[in-house]
Short mmCIF file of C-alpha atoms and ligand atoms in Angstrom, two decimals:
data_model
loop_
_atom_site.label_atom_id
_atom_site.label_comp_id
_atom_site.label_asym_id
_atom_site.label_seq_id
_atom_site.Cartn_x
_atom_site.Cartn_y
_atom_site.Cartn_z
CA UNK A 1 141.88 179.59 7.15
CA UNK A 2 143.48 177.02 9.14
CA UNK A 3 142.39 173.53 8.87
CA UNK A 4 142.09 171.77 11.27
CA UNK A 5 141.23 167.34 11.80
CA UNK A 6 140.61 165.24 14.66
CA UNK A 7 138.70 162.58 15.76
CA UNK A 8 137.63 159.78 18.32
CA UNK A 9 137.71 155.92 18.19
CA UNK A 10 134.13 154.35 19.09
CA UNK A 11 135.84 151.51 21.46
CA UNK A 12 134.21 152.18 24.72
CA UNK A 13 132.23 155.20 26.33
CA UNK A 14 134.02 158.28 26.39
CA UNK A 15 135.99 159.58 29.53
CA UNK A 16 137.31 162.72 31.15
CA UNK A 17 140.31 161.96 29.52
CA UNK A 18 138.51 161.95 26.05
CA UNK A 19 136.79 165.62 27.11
CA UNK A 20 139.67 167.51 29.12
CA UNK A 21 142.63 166.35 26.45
CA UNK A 22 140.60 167.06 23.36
CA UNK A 23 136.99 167.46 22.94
CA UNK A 24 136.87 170.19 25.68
CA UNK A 25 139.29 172.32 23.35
CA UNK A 26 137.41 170.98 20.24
CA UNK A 27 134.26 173.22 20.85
CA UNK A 28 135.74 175.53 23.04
CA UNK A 29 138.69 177.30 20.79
CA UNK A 30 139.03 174.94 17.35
CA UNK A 31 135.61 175.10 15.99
CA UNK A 32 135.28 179.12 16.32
CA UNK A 33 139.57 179.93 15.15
CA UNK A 34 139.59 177.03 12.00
CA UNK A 35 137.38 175.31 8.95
CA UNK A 36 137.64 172.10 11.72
CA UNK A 37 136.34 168.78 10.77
CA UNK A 38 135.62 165.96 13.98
CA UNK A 39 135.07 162.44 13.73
CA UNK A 40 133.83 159.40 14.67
CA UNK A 41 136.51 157.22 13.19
CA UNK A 42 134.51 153.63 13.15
CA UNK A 43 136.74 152.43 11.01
CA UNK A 44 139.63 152.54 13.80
CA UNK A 45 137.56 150.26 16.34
CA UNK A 46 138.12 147.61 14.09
CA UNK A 47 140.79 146.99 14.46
CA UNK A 48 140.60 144.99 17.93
CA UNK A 49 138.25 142.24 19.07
CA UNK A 50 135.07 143.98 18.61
CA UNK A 51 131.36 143.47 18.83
CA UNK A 52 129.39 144.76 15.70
CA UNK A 53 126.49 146.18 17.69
CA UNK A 54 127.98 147.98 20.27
CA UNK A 55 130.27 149.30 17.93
CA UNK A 56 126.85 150.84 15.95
CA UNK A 57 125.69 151.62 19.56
CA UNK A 58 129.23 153.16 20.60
CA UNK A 59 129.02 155.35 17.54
CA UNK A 60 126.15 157.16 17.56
CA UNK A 61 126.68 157.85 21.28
CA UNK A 62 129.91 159.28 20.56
CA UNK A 63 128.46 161.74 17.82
CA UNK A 64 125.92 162.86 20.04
CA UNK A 65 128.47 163.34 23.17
CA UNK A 66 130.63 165.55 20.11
CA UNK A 67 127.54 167.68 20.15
CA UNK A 68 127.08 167.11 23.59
CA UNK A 69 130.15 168.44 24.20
CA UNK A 70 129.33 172.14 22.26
CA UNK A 71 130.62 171.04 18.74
CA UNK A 72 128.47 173.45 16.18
CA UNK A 73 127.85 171.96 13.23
CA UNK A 74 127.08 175.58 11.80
CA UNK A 75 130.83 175.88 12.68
CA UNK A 76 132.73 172.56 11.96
CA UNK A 77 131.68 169.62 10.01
CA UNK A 78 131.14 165.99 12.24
CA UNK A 79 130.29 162.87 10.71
CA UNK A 80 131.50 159.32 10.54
CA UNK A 81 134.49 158.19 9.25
CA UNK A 82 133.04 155.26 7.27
CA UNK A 83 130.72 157.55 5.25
CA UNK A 84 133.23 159.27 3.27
CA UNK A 85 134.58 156.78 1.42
CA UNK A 86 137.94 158.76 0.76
CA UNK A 87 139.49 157.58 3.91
CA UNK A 88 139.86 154.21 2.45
CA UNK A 89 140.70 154.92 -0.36
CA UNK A 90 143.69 157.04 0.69
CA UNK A 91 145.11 154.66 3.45
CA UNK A 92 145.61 152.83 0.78
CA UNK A 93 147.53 154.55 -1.47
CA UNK A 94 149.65 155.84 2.06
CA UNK A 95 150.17 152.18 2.78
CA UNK A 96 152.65 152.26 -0.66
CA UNK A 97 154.42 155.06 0.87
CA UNK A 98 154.41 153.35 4.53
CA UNK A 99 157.04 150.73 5.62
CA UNK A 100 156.48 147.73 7.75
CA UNK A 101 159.49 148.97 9.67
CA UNK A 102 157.74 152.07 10.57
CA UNK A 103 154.30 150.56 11.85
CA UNK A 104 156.10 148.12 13.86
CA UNK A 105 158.19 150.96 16.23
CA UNK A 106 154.60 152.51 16.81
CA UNK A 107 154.45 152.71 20.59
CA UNK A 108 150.41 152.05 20.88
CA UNK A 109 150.90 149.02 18.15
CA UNK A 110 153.48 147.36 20.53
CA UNK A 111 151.68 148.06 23.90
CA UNK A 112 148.11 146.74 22.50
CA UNK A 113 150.47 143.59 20.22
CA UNK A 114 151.88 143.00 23.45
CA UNK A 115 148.36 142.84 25.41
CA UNK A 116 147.45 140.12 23.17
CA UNK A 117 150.43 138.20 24.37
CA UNK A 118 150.66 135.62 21.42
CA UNK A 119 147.28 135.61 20.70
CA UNK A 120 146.91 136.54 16.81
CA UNK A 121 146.90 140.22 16.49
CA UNK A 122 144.50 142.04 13.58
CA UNK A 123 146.43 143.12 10.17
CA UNK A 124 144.13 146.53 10.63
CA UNK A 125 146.11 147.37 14.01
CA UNK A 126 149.27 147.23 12.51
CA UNK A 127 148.21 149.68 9.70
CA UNK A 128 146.08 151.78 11.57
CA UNK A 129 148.70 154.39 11.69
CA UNK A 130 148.40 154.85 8.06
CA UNK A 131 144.46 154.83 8.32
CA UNK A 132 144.95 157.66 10.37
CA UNK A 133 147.49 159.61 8.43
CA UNK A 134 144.32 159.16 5.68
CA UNK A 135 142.26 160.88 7.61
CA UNK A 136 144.51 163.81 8.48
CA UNK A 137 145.99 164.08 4.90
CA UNK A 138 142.70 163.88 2.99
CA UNK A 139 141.62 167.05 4.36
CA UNK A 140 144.72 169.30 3.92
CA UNK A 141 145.09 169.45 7.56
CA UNK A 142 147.49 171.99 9.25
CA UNK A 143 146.70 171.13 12.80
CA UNK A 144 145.25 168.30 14.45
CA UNK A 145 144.56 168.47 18.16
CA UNK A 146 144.94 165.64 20.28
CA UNK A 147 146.02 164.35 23.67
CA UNK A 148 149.76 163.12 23.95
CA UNK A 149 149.31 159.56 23.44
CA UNK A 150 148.77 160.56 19.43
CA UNK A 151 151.90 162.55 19.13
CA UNK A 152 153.09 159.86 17.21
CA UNK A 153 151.00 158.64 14.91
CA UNK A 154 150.59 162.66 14.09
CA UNK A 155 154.46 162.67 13.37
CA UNK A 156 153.89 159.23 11.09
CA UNK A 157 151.41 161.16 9.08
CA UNK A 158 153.70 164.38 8.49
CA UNK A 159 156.44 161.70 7.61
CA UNK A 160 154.29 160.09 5.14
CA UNK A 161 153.09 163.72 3.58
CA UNK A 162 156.60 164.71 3.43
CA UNK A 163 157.83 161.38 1.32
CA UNK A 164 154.65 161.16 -0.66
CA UNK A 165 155.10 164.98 -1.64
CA UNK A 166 158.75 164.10 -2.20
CA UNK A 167 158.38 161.57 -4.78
CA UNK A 168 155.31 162.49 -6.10
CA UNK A 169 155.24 165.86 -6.63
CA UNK A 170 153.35 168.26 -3.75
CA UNK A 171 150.05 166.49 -3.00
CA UNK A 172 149.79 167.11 0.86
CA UNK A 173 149.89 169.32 3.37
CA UNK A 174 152.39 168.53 6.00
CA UNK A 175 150.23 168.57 9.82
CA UNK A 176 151.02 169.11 13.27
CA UNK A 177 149.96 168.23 16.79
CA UNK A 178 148.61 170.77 18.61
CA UNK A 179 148.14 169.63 22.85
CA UNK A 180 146.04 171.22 25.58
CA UNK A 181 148.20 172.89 28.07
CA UNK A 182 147.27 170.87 30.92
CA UNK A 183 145.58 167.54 31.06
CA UNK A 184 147.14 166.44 27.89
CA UNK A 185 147.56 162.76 29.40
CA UNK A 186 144.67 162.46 32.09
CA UNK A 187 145.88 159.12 34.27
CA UNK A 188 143.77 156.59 35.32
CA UNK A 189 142.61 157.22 39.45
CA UNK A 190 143.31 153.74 40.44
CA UNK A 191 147.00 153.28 38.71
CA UNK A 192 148.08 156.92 38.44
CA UNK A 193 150.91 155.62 35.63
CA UNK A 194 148.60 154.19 32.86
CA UNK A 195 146.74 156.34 30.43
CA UNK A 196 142.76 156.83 31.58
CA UNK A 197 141.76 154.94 28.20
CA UNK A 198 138.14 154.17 27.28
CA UNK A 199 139.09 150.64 25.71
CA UNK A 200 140.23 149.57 29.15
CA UNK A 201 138.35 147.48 31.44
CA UNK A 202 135.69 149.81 33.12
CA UNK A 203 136.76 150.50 36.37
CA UNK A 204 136.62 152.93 39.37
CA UNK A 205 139.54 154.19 37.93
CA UNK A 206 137.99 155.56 34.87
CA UNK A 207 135.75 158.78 35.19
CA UNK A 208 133.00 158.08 32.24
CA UNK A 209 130.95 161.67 30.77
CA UNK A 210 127.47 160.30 31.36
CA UNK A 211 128.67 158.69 35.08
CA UNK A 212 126.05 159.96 37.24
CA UNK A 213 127.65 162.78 39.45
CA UNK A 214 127.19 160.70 42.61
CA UNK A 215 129.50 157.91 40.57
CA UNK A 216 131.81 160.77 39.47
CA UNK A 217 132.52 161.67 43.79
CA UNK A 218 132.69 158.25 44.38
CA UNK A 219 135.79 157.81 41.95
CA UNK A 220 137.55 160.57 42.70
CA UNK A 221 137.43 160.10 46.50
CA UNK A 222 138.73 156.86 45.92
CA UNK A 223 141.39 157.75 43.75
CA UNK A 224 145.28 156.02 44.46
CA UNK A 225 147.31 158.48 46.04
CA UNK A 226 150.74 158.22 48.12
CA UNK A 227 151.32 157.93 51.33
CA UNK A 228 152.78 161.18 51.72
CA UNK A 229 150.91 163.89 53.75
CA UNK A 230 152.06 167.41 52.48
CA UNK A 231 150.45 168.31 49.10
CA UNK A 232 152.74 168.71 46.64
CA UNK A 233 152.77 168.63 42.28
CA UNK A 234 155.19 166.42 41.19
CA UNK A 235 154.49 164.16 38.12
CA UNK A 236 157.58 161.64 38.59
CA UNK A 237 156.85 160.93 42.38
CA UNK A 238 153.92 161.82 43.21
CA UNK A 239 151.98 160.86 39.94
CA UNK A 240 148.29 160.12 41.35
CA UNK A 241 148.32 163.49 43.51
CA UNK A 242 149.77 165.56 40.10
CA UNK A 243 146.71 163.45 37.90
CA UNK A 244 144.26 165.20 40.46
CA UNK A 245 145.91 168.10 40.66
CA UNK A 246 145.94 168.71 36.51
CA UNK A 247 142.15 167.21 36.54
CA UNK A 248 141.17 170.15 38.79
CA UNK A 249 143.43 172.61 36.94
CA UNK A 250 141.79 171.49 33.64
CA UNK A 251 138.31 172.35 35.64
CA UNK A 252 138.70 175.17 37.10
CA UNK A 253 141.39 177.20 34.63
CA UNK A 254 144.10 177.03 37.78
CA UNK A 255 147.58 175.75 37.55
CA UNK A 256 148.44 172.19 38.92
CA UNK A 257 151.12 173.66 41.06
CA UNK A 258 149.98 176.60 42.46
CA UNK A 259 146.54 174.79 43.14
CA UNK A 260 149.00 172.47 45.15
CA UNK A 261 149.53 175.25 47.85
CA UNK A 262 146.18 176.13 48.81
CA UNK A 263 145.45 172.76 50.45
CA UNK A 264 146.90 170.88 53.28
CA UNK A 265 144.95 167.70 53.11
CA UNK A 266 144.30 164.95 50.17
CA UNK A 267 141.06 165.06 51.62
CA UNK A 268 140.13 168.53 50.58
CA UNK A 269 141.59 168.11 47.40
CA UNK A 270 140.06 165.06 46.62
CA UNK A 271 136.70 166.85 47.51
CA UNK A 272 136.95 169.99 45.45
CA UNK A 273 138.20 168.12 42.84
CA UNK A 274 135.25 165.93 42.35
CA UNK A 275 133.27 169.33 42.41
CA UNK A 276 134.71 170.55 39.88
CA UNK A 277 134.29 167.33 37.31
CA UNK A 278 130.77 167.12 38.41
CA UNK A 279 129.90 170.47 37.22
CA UNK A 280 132.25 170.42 34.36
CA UNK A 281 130.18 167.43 32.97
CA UNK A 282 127.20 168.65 34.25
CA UNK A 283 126.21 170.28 30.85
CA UNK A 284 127.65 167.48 28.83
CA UNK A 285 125.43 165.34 30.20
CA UNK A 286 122.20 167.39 30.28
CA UNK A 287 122.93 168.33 26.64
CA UNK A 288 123.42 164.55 26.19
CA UNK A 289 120.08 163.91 27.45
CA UNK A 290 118.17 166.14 25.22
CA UNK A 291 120.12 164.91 21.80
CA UNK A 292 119.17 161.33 22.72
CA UNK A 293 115.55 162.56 23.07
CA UNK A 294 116.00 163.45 19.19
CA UNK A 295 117.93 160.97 17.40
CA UNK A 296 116.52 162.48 14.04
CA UNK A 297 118.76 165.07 14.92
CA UNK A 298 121.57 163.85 15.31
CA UNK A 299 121.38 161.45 12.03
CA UNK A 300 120.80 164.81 9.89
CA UNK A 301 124.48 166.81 11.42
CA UNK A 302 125.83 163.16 10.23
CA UNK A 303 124.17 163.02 6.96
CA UNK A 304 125.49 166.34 6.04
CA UNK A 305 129.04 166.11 7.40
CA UNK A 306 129.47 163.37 5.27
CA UNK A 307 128.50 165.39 2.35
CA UNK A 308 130.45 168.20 3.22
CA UNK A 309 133.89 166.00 4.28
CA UNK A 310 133.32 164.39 0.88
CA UNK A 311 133.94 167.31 -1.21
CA UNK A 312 136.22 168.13 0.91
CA UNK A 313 138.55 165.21 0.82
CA UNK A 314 137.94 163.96 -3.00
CA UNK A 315 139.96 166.52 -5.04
CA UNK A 316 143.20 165.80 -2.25
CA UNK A 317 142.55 162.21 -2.88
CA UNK A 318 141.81 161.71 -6.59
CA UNK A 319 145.11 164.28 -6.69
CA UNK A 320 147.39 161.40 -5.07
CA UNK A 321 146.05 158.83 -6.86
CA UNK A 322 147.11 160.74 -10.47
CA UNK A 323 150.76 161.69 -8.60
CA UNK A 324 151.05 158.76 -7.60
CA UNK A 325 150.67 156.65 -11.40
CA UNK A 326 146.86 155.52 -10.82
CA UNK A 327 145.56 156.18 -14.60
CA UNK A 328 142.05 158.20 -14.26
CA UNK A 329 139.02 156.51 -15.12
CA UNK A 330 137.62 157.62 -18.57
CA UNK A 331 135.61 160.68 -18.45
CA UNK A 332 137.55 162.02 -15.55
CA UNK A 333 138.32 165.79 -15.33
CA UNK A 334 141.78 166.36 -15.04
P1 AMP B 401 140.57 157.89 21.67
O1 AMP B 401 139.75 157.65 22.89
O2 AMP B 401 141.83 157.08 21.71
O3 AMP B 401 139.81 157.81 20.42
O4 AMP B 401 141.04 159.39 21.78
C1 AMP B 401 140.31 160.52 21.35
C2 AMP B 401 141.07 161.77 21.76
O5 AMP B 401 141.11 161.88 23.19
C3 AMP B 401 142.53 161.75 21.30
O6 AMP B 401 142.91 163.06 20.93
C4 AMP B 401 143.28 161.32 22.52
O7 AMP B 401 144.61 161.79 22.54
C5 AMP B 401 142.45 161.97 23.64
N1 AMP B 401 142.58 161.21 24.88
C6 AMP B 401 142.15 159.94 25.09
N2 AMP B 401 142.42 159.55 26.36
C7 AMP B 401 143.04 160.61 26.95
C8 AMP B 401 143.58 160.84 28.26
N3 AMP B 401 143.50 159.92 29.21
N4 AMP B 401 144.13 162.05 28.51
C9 AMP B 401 144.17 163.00 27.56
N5 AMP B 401 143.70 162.84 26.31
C10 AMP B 401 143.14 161.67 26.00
N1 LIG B 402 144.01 157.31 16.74
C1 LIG B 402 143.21 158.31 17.41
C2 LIG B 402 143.00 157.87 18.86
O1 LIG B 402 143.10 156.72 19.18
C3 LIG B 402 141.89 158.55 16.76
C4 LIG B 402 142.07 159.09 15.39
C5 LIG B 402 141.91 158.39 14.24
C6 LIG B 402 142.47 160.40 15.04
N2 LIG B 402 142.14 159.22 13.17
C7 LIG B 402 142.50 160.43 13.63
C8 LIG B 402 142.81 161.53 15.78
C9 LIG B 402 142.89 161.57 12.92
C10 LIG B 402 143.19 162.67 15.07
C11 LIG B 402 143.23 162.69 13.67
O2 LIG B 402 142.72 158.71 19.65
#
């Protein structure tokens, strides 16, 4: 069966971006078609300026959105990344294989180094790439769905699984990138050519899954369009009406550009389109509500994801650590 890895950084509250590039598809097609793992990879959100307790907070709240969101953990194992110790203890064994070279051309590494603009800049976002490739490689994973901003540190881990299996003898499974079909790069409402990201300030540009659904109207009303009149999809020129166009496409199953030719107004669009996030969170957020009403719950799907990851990922792991010269510790099984 195909195996398939993803997961979710605990920086910030999640957004529609988050849930229309990835989670939706997550519970929706992933969890029933693959032996899928999802996780909350803690480990990543340290690796900018971070705050220990909201990072705890941010966590949990992300595991119970996962659920939230329709993830079954009769059909997929979630859990956090830092309680399967394997990650670690893969990345780094991957950072031998890694060069600096190649963590330094990594577009996200150079936009976030660059945000920092000479301010000092964590060792841990530099590697992270590698962190990541753990995580995918650990598990034997063939596919690993994400939005398009992760295309390349996908492509980083199947360069890393190809090398490693190159030198070392075959260790890994070499993974792909799998995308939605629209809404792989949700845009943020108020600047229409950056990324909705969850790490960014919070703003009326960014559509959070537990906004109330009067806050949810209220952004997309206001979202930056042109000044044009006609309504039209066109990602290069008209980027903010094309975002709205593939958010309500996303929501309702249409296609950005035929949607495009049923309305003659931004107004209308603008209107149906906040409709249609409303009630696409709608059960996200009720579901939401009744998890955080049992956080015993939620703390058992974690407990045993972890044990079920960990067998998972330990024979993959203790295998590159033999291939790659580590002597086994006495007693070992070979
Ligand atoms: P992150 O929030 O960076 O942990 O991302 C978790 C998943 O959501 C990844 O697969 C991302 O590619 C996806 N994702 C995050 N933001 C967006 C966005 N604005 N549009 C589409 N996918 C996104
Ligand atoms: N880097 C991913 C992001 O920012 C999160 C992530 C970490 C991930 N490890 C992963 C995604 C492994 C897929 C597979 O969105």
């Amino acid at each position: 069966m195909t195996r398939v890895f993803s997961g979710v950084k605990p920086t910030g509250h999640l957004t529609l971006g988050n849930y229309l590039g990835a989670m939706r598809r997550w519970a929706a097609v992933d969890q029933h078609r693959s032996d899928a793992l999802f996780c909350v990879v803690d480990l990543h959100a340290l690796t900018v300026d971070h705050d220990p307790a909201r990072v705890r907070r941010l966590s949990r709240q992300a595991a119970s959105l996962l659920l939230a969101a329709g993830l079954d953990p009769e059909l997929c194992t979630v859990f956090v990344q830092s309680h399967v110790d394997e990650h670690a203890r893969l990345s780094y064994v991957l950072e031998c294989v890694a060069t600096d070279g190649e963590m330094r051309r990594m577009i996200q590494y150079k936009e976030k180094a660059a945000r920092e603009r000479g301010g000092s800049v964590r060792l841990s976002l530099l590697t992270y790439p590698v962190l990541m490739a753990a995580d995918i490689l650990a598990y034997g994973t063939d596919e690993v769905p994400v939005g398009d901003d992760q295309t390349q540190h996908v492509e980083l881990a199947r360069d890393l699984a190809v090398r490693f299996n190159q030198r070392y003898g075959h260790t890994f499974v070499v993974p792909r990138a799998t995308g939605p079909a629209v809404a792989a790069r949700v845009m943020n409402l108020q600047d229409p050519t950056s990324k909705m990201g969850k790490s960014e300030d919070t703003g009326p540009g960014i559509v959070y899954l537990l906004d109330e659904p009067d806050v949810v109207r209220k952004k997309v009303m206001r979202a930056v369009t042109d000044s044009g009149r006609d309504v039209v999809y066109d990602r290069e020129e008209r980027a903010g009406l094309a975002n709205l166009l593939e958010i309500l496409a996303a929501c309702t199953g249409g296609d950005p550009a035929e949607l495009a030719g049923g309305y003659d107004s931004y107004g209308a669009l603008k209107k149906d389109t906040a409709e249609a996030v409303v009630e696409t969170l709608r059960p996200v957020r009720e579901r939401h509500k009744e998890l955080c009403a049992d956080p015993g719950y939620v703390e058992g799907v974690l407990e045993d994801g972890a044990g079920k990851a960990r067998a998972m990922a330990r024979p993959t792991v203790d295998a590159a650590y033999r291939g790659i010269g580590l002597l086994p510790p006495a007693g070992a099984s070979r």
